[in-house]
């Protein structure tokens, strides 16, 4: 099941790839149903907030009419940055499944784990390495494409 | 000048107060001009992303047509949470002026300082205590109003 849902997140990431955006995708699942989808559109929308996870969270909240995504799982192809980890906390998501790590900006355990901080009012379970190769090679191909174009 | 701009952020916070939202306001300043404003509307919009800082950043990016808020200052009545600190990093804001600290969730120095992390690709200067009493008493009055209603 994890691979099935991460594959859906990868489909989202490919939409960013085709738009010449860093290819990151996310989906939100509740009771085995996908209730939110998002892909990175930062450059096209001129918004630093439009990371895949943010769009998926916004989409899911709209769908269920609540800012609380209690009992929901988020699947994302790249480890969340500080903003997205914070949004995951703020929306009370229960579990996060991650494709590949972000060694410089990753805030779900690599640089720091914002999803398990002693004073914060919510904690999230994290699992790394779901379709890791597929997630990381999509990002590598994107940067290769950029370099070849220059 | 700091007090003038924080007072504008307080005016935003009062809009949240009147909506029965936790009263937090933010503004963004570039070259002494206010280019973005926001107040917390989380409950009314059913969105965990609609913190004051996020709306002000979104507003400013729309105004200047760029996701980079380089050289901009953010004034916010309460210390940013993880999500908002991450958004401040992602938008490359230069300086953050804060009214009052958040002892449990504050990510600009109180619990952790996400705005000055060694591996991250951006750092932000932070100043605490701008109109601190006004900022904190507005929040206290809000929770007093809530308690009195029950």
mmCIF file of C-alpha atoms in Angstrom:
data_model
loop_
_atom_site.group_PDB
_atom_site.id
_atom_site.type_symbol
_atom_site.label_atom_id
_atom_site.label_comp_id
_atom_site.label_asym_id
_atom_site.label_seq_id
_atom_site.Cartn_x
_atom_site.Cartn_y
_atom_site.Cartn_z
ATOM 1 C CA UNK A 1 0.000 0.000 0.000
ATOM 2 C CA UNK A 2 2.841 2.418 0.818
ATOM 3 C CA UNK A 3 4.348 1.901 -2.620
ATOM 4 C CA UNK A 4 0.970 2.418 -4.298
ATOM 5 C CA UNK A 5 0.451 5.781 -2.612
ATOM 6 C CA UNK A 6 4.061 6.924 -3.111
ATOM 7 C CA UNK A 7 3.614 6.124 -6.764
ATOM 8 C CA UNK A 8 0.709 8.571 -6.809
ATOM 9 C CA UNK A 9 2.979 11.184 -5.190
ATOM 10 C CA UNK A 10 5.543 10.441 -7.930
ATOM 11 C CA UNK A 11 2.869 11.088 -10.583
ATOM 12 C CA UNK A 12 2.397 14.508 -8.977
ATOM 13 C CA UNK A 13 6.173 15.089 -8.979
ATOM 14 C CA UNK A 14 6.274 14.349 -12.718
ATOM 15 C CA UNK A 15 3.797 17.169 -13.303
ATOM 16 C CA UNK A 16 6.356 19.548 -11.722
ATOM 17 C CA UNK A 17 9.089 18.000 -13.892
ATOM 18 C CA UNK A 18 7.080 18.751 -17.036
ATOM 19 C CA UNK A 19 6.608 22.351 -15.864
ATOM 20 C CA UNK A 20 10.380 22.762 -15.319
ATOM 21 C CA UNK A 21 9.826 22.959 -11.576
ATOM 22 C CA UNK A 22 11.880 20.935 -9.077
ATOM 23 C CA UNK A 23 9.933 17.643 -9.244
ATOM 24 C CA UNK A 24 8.361 17.042 -5.846
ATOM 25 C CA UNK A 25 4.913 15.569 -5.324
ATOM 26 C CA UNK A 26 2.707 14.826 -2.335
ATOM 27 C CA UNK A 27 -0.602 13.189 -1.597
ATOM 28 C CA UNK A 28 -2.754 12.899 1.524
ATOM 29 C CA UNK A 29 -4.598 9.719 2.378
ATOM 30 C CA UNK A 30 -7.473 9.172 4.802
ATOM 31 C CA UNK A 31 -8.992 5.703 5.297
ATOM 32 C CA UNK A 32 -7.194 4.466 2.177
ATOM 33 C CA UNK A 33 -8.664 7.239 0.033
ATOM 34 C CA UNK A 34 -6.626 10.042 -1.540
ATOM 35 C CA UNK A 35 -8.125 13.319 -0.285
ATOM 36 C CA UNK A 36 -5.396 15.752 -1.337
ATOM 37 C CA UNK A 37 -2.792 16.061 -4.087
ATOM 38 C CA UNK A 38 -0.087 18.606 -4.809
ATOM 39 C CA UNK A 39 3.045 19.259 -6.811
ATOM 40 C CA UNK A 40 5.636 21.978 -6.547
ATOM 41 C CA UNK A 41 4.696 25.093 -8.567
ATOM 42 C CA UNK A 42 6.864 27.689 -6.854
ATOM 43 C CA UNK A 43 8.315 29.267 -10.003
ATOM 44 C CA UNK A 44 5.103 29.321 -12.044
ATOM 45 C CA UNK A 45 3.029 30.850 -9.275
ATOM 46 C CA UNK A 46 5.793 33.147 -7.938
ATOM 47 C CA UNK A 47 5.008 31.829 -4.481
ATOM 48 C CA UNK A 48 7.584 30.416 -2.050
ATOM 49 C CA UNK A 49 4.645 28.753 -0.254
ATOM 50 C CA UNK A 50 3.609 26.525 -3.147
ATOM 51 C CA UNK A 51 5.572 23.411 -2.233
ATOM 52 C CA UNK A 52 3.903 20.068 -3.002
ATOM 53 C CA UNK A 53 3.010 19.338 0.636
ATOM 54 C CA UNK A 54 1.388 22.760 1.166
ATOM 55 C CA UNK A 55 -0.843 22.368 -1.878
ATOM 56 C CA UNK A 56 -1.809 18.812 -0.870
ATOM 57 C CA UNK A 57 -2.650 19.951 2.681
ATOM 58 C CA UNK A 58 -4.672 22.897 1.420
ATOM 59 C CA UNK A 59 -6.476 20.616 -1.043
ATOM 60 C CA UNK A 60 -7.297 18.029 1.649
ATOM 61 C CA UNK A 61 -8.558 20.640 4.155
ATOM 62 C CA UNK A 62 -10.807 22.105 1.491
ATOM 63 C CA UNK A 63 -12.151 18.652 0.676
ATOM 64 C CA UNK A 64 -13.028 17.707 4.257
ATOM 65 C CA UNK A 65 -13.905 21.245 5.413
ATOM 66 C CA UNK A 66 -11.611 21.110 8.432
ATOM 67 C CA UNK A 67 -8.082 22.342 9.144
ATOM 68 C CA UNK A 68 -7.448 19.195 11.215
ATOM 69 C CA UNK A 69 -6.174 16.268 9.165
ATOM 70 C CA UNK A 70 -6.255 13.895 12.139
ATOM 71 C CA UNK A 71 -5.686 10.258 11.156
ATOM 72 C CA UNK A 72 -4.346 11.264 7.746
ATOM 73 C CA UNK A 73 -1.104 10.120 6.116
ATOM 74 C CA UNK A 74 1.090 12.283 3.893
ATOM 75 C CA UNK A 75 3.258 10.746 1.179
ATOM 76 C CA UNK A 76 5.956 13.017 -0.224
ATOM 77 C CA UNK A 77 8.785 12.247 -2.622
ATOM 78 C CA UNK A 78 11.355 14.498 -0.845
ATOM 79 C CA UNK A 79 11.837 15.066 2.886
ATOM 80 C CA UNK A 80 9.867 18.164 3.967
ATOM 81 C CA UNK A 81 11.609 21.515 4.524
ATOM 82 C CA UNK A 82 10.984 23.527 7.717
ATOM 83 C CA UNK A 83 7.877 25.211 6.290
ATOM 84 C CA UNK A 84 6.295 21.970 5.154
ATOM 85 C CA UNK A 85 7.210 20.115 8.360
ATOM 86 C CA UNK A 86 5.557 22.974 10.266
ATOM 87 C CA UNK A 87 2.446 22.751 8.080
ATOM 88 C CA UNK A 88 2.305 18.992 8.743
ATOM 89 C CA UNK A 89 2.364 19.746 12.493
ATOM 90 C CA UNK A 90 -0.212 22.519 12.192
ATOM 91 C CA UNK A 91 -2.618 20.249 10.291
ATOM 92 C CA UNK A 92 -2.196 17.399 12.838
ATOM 93 C CA UNK A 93 -1.300 14.821 10.167
ATOM 94 C CA UNK A 94 -0.562 11.454 11.852
ATOM 95 C CA UNK A 95 2.028 9.759 9.598
ATOM 96 C CA UNK A 96 4.506 10.936 6.993
ATOM 97 C CA UNK A 97 6.060 8.625 4.382
ATOM 98 C CA UNK A 98 9.106 10.020 2.592
ATOM 99 C CA UNK A 99 10.805 9.032 -0.654
ATOM 100 C CA UNK A 100 14.292 10.458 -0.317
ATOM 101 C CA UNK A 101 16.200 12.534 2.234
ATOM 102 C CA UNK A 102 17.155 16.209 1.907
ATOM 103 C CA UNK A 103 20.643 16.425 3.412
ATOM 104 C CA UNK A 104 20.710 20.222 3.603
ATOM 105 C CA UNK A 105 17.129 21.281 4.370
ATOM 106 C CA UNK A 106 15.356 18.124 5.575
ATOM 107 C CA UNK A 107 13.338 18.746 8.752
ATOM 108 C CA UNK A 108 11.841 15.301 9.353
ATOM 109 C CA UNK A 109 15.011 13.799 10.810
ATOM 110 C CA UNK A 110 17.980 14.575 8.555
ATOM 111 C CA UNK A 111 19.024 18.098 9.611
ATOM 112 C CA UNK A 112 16.518 18.235 12.486
ATOM 113 C CA UNK A 113 13.264 16.477 13.300
ATOM 114 C CA UNK A 114 10.579 19.126 13.746
ATOM 115 C CA UNK A 115 8.008 16.330 13.766
ATOM 116 C CA UNK A 116 9.198 15.152 17.186
ATOM 117 C CA UNK A 117 10.047 18.177 19.327
ATOM 118 C CA UNK A 118 9.520 17.998 23.107
ATOM 119 C CA UNK A 119 7.630 21.285 23.573
ATOM 120 C CA UNK A 120 5.499 21.168 20.410
ATOM 121 C CA UNK A 121 1.808 20.285 20.707
ATOM 122 C CA UNK A 122 1.864 17.506 18.085
ATOM 123 C CA UNK A 123 4.172 14.698 16.995
ATOM 124 C CA UNK A 124 4.167 12.799 13.713
ATOM 125 C CA UNK A 125 5.472 9.319 12.896
ATOM 126 C CA UNK A 126 7.958 9.310 10.026
ATOM 127 C CA UNK A 127 9.043 6.546 7.659
ATOM 128 C CA UNK A 128 11.869 7.097 5.179
ATOM 129 C CA UNK A 129 12.793 5.156 2.046
ATOM 130 C CA UNK A 130 9.437 4.539 0.333
ATOM 131 C CA UNK A 131 10.289 4.269 -3.417
ATOM 132 C CA UNK A 132 13.526 6.053 -2.580
ATOM 133 C CA UNK A 133 15.328 5.315 -5.874
ATOM 134 C CA UNK A 134 12.420 6.497 -8.004
ATOM 135 C CA UNK A 135 12.070 9.696 -5.946
ATOM 136 C CA UNK A 136 15.755 10.588 -5.958
ATOM 137 C CA UNK A 137 16.394 9.716 -9.605
ATOM 138 C CA UNK A 138 13.517 11.948 -10.723
ATOM 139 C CA UNK A 139 15.187 14.876 -8.920
ATOM 140 C CA UNK A 140 18.627 13.984 -10.358
ATOM 141 C CA UNK A 141 17.210 13.840 -13.907
ATOM 142 C CA UNK A 142 15.685 17.255 -13.394
ATOM 143 C CA UNK A 143 18.994 18.868 -12.453
ATOM 144 C CA UNK A 144 20.739 16.999 -15.295
ATOM 145 C CA UNK A 145 18.129 18.407 -17.717
ATOM 146 C CA UNK A 146 18.793 21.935 -16.356
ATOM 147 C CA UNK A 147 22.565 21.561 -16.716
ATOM 148 C CA UNK A 148 22.339 20.162 -20.244
ATOM 149 C CA UNK A 149 20.227 23.107 -21.311
ATOM 150 C CA UNK A 150 22.835 25.661 -20.196
ATOM 151 C CA UNK B 1 10.251 53.228 12.612
ATOM 152 C CA UNK B 2 10.136 49.722 14.136
ATOM 153 C CA UNK B 3 7.315 50.774 16.432
ATOM 154 C CA UNK B 4 5.409 52.363 13.558
ATOM 155 C CA UNK B 5 5.505 49.156 11.517
ATOM 156 C CA UNK B 6 4.754 46.885 14.475
ATOM 157 C CA UNK B 7 1.752 49.051 15.157
ATOM 158 C CA UNK B 8 0.541 48.243 11.641
ATOM 159 C CA UNK B 9 1.049 44.532 12.419
ATOM 160 C CA UNK B 10 -1.012 45.066 15.604
ATOM 161 C CA UNK B 11 -3.809 46.597 13.526
ATOM 162 C CA UNK B 12 -3.816 43.361 11.518
ATOM 163 C CA UNK B 13 -3.867 41.303 14.738
ATOM 164 C CA UNK B 14 -6.941 43.230 15.905
ATOM 165 C CA UNK B 15 -8.777 42.115 12.754
ATOM 166 C CA UNK B 16 -8.212 38.496 13.882
ATOM 167 C CA UNK B 17 -9.395 39.434 17.385
ATOM 168 C CA UNK B 18 -12.658 40.780 15.977
ATOM 169 C CA UNK B 19 -13.119 37.540 13.998
ATOM 170 C CA UNK B 20 -12.622 35.427 17.168
ATOM 171 C CA UNK B 21 -9.327 34.158 15.775
ATOM 172 C CA UNK B 22 -6.108 34.086 17.826
ATOM 173 C CA UNK B 23 -4.985 37.703 17.285
ATOM 174 C CA UNK B 24 -1.732 37.636 15.344
ATOM 175 C CA UNK B 25 -0.815 40.114 12.624
ATOM 176 C CA UNK B 26 2.081 40.571 10.240
ATOM 177 C CA UNK B 27 3.272 43.059 7.665
ATOM 178 C CA UNK B 28 6.118 43.072 5.154
ATOM 179 C CA UNK B 29 8.130 46.187 4.435
ATOM 180 C CA UNK B 30 10.406 46.969 1.507
ATOM 181 C CA UNK B 31 12.223 50.319 1.252
ATOM 182 C CA UNK B 32 9.998 51.710 4.009
ATOM 183 C CA UNK B 33 6.813 50.788 2.151
ATOM 184 C CA UNK B 34 4.333 48.156 3.330
ATOM 185 C CA UNK B 35 4.036 45.609 0.510
ATOM 186 C CA UNK B 36 2.188 42.827 2.342
ATOM 187 C CA UNK B 37 -0.292 42.474 5.192
ATOM 188 C CA UNK B 38 -1.879 39.480 6.882
ATOM 189 C CA UNK B 39 -3.801 38.356 9.925
ATOM 190 C CA UNK B 40 -4.572 34.892 11.225
ATOM 191 C CA UNK B 41 -7.759 33.433 9.693
ATOM 192 C CA UNK B 42 -7.177 29.732 10.349
ATOM 193 C CA UNK B 43 -10.620 28.950 11.774
ATOM 194 C CA UNK B 44 -12.656 30.984 9.293
ATOM 195 C CA UNK B 45 -10.885 29.566 6.260
ATOM 196 C CA UNK B 46 -10.488 26.023 7.651
ATOM 197 C CA UNK B 47 -6.852 26.206 6.658
ATOM 198 C CA UNK B 48 -3.923 25.429 8.975
ATOM 199 C CA UNK B 49 -1.743 27.403 6.527
ATOM 200 C CA UNK B 50 -3.493 30.738 7.019
ATOM 201 C CA UNK B 51 -1.272 32.183 9.726
ATOM 202 C CA UNK B 52 -0.645 35.940 9.582
ATOM 203 C CA UNK B 53 2.918 35.603 8.242
ATOM 204 C CA UNK B 54 1.880 33.247 5.423
ATOM 205 C CA UNK B 55 -0.828 35.597 4.201
ATOM 206 C CA UNK B 56 1.523 38.612 4.389
ATOM 207 C CA UNK B 57 4.233 36.729 2.435
ATOM 208 C CA UNK B 58 1.745 35.582 -0.177
ATOM 209 C CA UNK B 59 0.383 39.108 -0.453
ATOM 210 C CA UNK B 60 3.865 40.635 -0.851
ATOM 211 C CA UNK B 61 4.969 38.087 -3.490
ATOM 212 C CA UNK B 62 1.828 38.769 -5.475
ATOM 213 C CA UNK B 63 2.462 42.501 -5.257
ATOM 214 C CA UNK B 64 6.053 42.366 -6.499
ATOM 215 C CA UNK B 65 5.574 39.365 -8.822
ATOM 216 C CA UNK B 66 8.496 37.432 -7.352
ATOM 217 C CA UNK B 67 8.819 34.672 -4.748
ATOM 218 C CA UNK B 68 12.024 36.283 -3.497
ATOM 219 C CA UNK B 69 11.463 38.938 -0.826
ATOM 220 C CA UNK B 70 15.143 39.872 -0.693
ATOM 221 C CA UNK B 71 15.807 43.013 1.332
ATOM 222 C CA UNK B 72 12.358 42.858 2.942
ATOM 223 C CA UNK B 73 11.525 43.030 6.645
ATOM 224 C CA UNK B 74 8.720 41.141 8.338
ATOM 225 C CA UNK B 75 7.011 42.487 11.453
ATOM 226 C CA UNK B 76 4.934 39.977 13.385
ATOM 227 C CA UNK B 77 3.210 40.298 16.750
ATOM 228 C CA UNK B 78 4.012 36.712 17.891
ATOM 229 C CA UNK B 79 7.187 34.689 17.312
ATOM 230 C CA UNK B 80 6.779 32.527 14.171
ATOM 231 C CA UNK B 81 5.973 28.811 14.434
ATOM 232 C CA UNK B 82 7.990 26.240 12.426
ATOM 233 C CA UNK B 83 5.832 26.643 9.321
ATOM 234 C CA UNK B 84 6.079 30.427 9.298
ATOM 235 C CA UNK B 85 9.812 30.436 10.090
ATOM 236 C CA UNK B 86 10.259 28.045 7.145
ATOM 237 C CA UNK B 87 8.210 30.326 4.884
ATOM 238 C CA UNK B 88 10.373 33.280 5.971
ATOM 239 C CA UNK B 89 13.467 31.276 4.931
ATOM 240 C CA UNK B 90 11.912 30.146 1.660
ATOM 241 C CA UNK B 91 11.008 33.714 0.712
ATOM 242 C CA UNK B 92 14.526 35.015 1.576
ATOM 243 C CA UNK B 93 13.231 37.750 3.884
ATOM 244 C CA UNK B 94 16.185 39.634 5.422
ATOM 245 C CA UNK B 95 14.991 40.780 8.860
ATOM 246 C CA UNK B 96 12.263 39.704 11.258
ATOM 247 C CA UNK B 97 10.943 41.930 14.055
ATOM 248 C CA UNK B 98 8.900 40.138 16.705
ATOM 249 C CA UNK B 99 6.451 41.439 19.322
ATOM 250 C CA UNK B 100 6.333 38.660 21.879
ATOM 251 C CA UNK B 101 7.878 35.207 22.336
ATOM 252 C CA UNK B 102 6.097 31.868 21.940
ATOM 253 C CA UNK B 103 7.542 29.687 24.696
ATOM 254 C CA UNK B 104 6.138 26.424 23.341
ATOM 255 C CA UNK B 105 6.208 26.746 19.541
ATOM 256 C CA UNK B 106 8.535 29.706 18.815
ATOM 257 C CA UNK B 107 11.040 28.879 16.064
ATOM 258 C CA UNK B 108 12.939 32.155 15.823
ATOM 259 C CA UNK B 109 15.055 31.564 18.930
ATOM 260 C CA UNK B 110 12.842 30.502 21.824
ATOM 261 C CA UNK B 111 12.390 26.737 21.278
ATOM 262 C CA UNK B 112 14.800 26.626 18.337
ATOM 263 C CA UNK B 113 16.113 29.170 15.835
ATOM 264 C CA UNK B 114 15.274 27.916 12.344
ATOM 265 C CA UNK B 115 16.326 31.324 11.017
ATOM 266 C CA UNK B 116 19.977 30.564 11.776
ATOM 267 C CA UNK B 117 20.702 26.917 10.991
ATOM 268 C CA UNK B 118 24.188 25.928 9.753
ATOM 269 C CA UNK B 119 23.137 23.787 6.746
ATOM 270 C CA UNK B 120 20.201 25.910 5.553
ATOM 271 C CA UNK B 121 20.641 28.092 2.466
ATOM 272 C CA UNK B 122 19.440 31.323 4.070
ATOM 273 C CA UNK B 123 19.747 33.102 7.413
ATOM 274 C CA UNK B 124 17.568 35.869 8.814
ATOM 275 C CA UNK B 125 18.342 38.529 11.427
ATOM 276 C CA UNK B 126 15.875 38.531 14.316
ATOM 277 C CA UNK B 127 14.925 41.244 16.798
ATOM 278 C CA UNK B 128 12.594 40.502 19.702
ATOM 279 C CA UNK B 129 10.599 42.848 21.926
ATOM 280 C CA UNK B 130 9.147 45.399 19.477
ATOM 281 C CA UNK B 131 5.906 46.611 21.158
ATOM 282 C CA UNK B 132 6.079 43.464 23.264
ATOM 283 C CA UNK B 133 3.503 44.516 25.875
ATOM 284 C CA UNK B 134 0.914 45.518 23.272
ATOM 285 C CA UNK B 135 1.432 42.247 21.359
ATOM 286 C CA UNK B 136 1.232 39.977 24.387
ATOM 287 C CA UNK B 137 -1.682 41.755 26.073
ATOM 288 C CA UNK B 138 -3.779 41.491 22.906
ATOM 289 C CA UNK B 139 -3.272 37.698 22.974
ATOM 290 C CA UNK B 140 -4.014 37.521 26.716
ATOM 291 C CA UNK B 141 -7.259 39.520 26.268
ATOM 292 C CA UNK B 142 -8.300 37.107 23.537
ATOM 293 C CA UNK B 143 -7.938 34.046 25.757
ATOM 294 C CA UNK B 144 -9.661 35.891 28.611
ATOM 295 C CA UNK B 145 -12.588 36.683 26.279
ATOM 296 C CA UNK B 146 -12.783 32.970 25.323
ATOM 297 C CA UNK B 147 -12.741 31.829 28.958
ATOM 298 C CA UNK B 148 -15.375 34.365 30.018
ATOM 299 C CA UNK B 149 -17.685 33.138 27.284
ATOM 300 C CA UNK B 150 -17.606 29.536 28.504
#
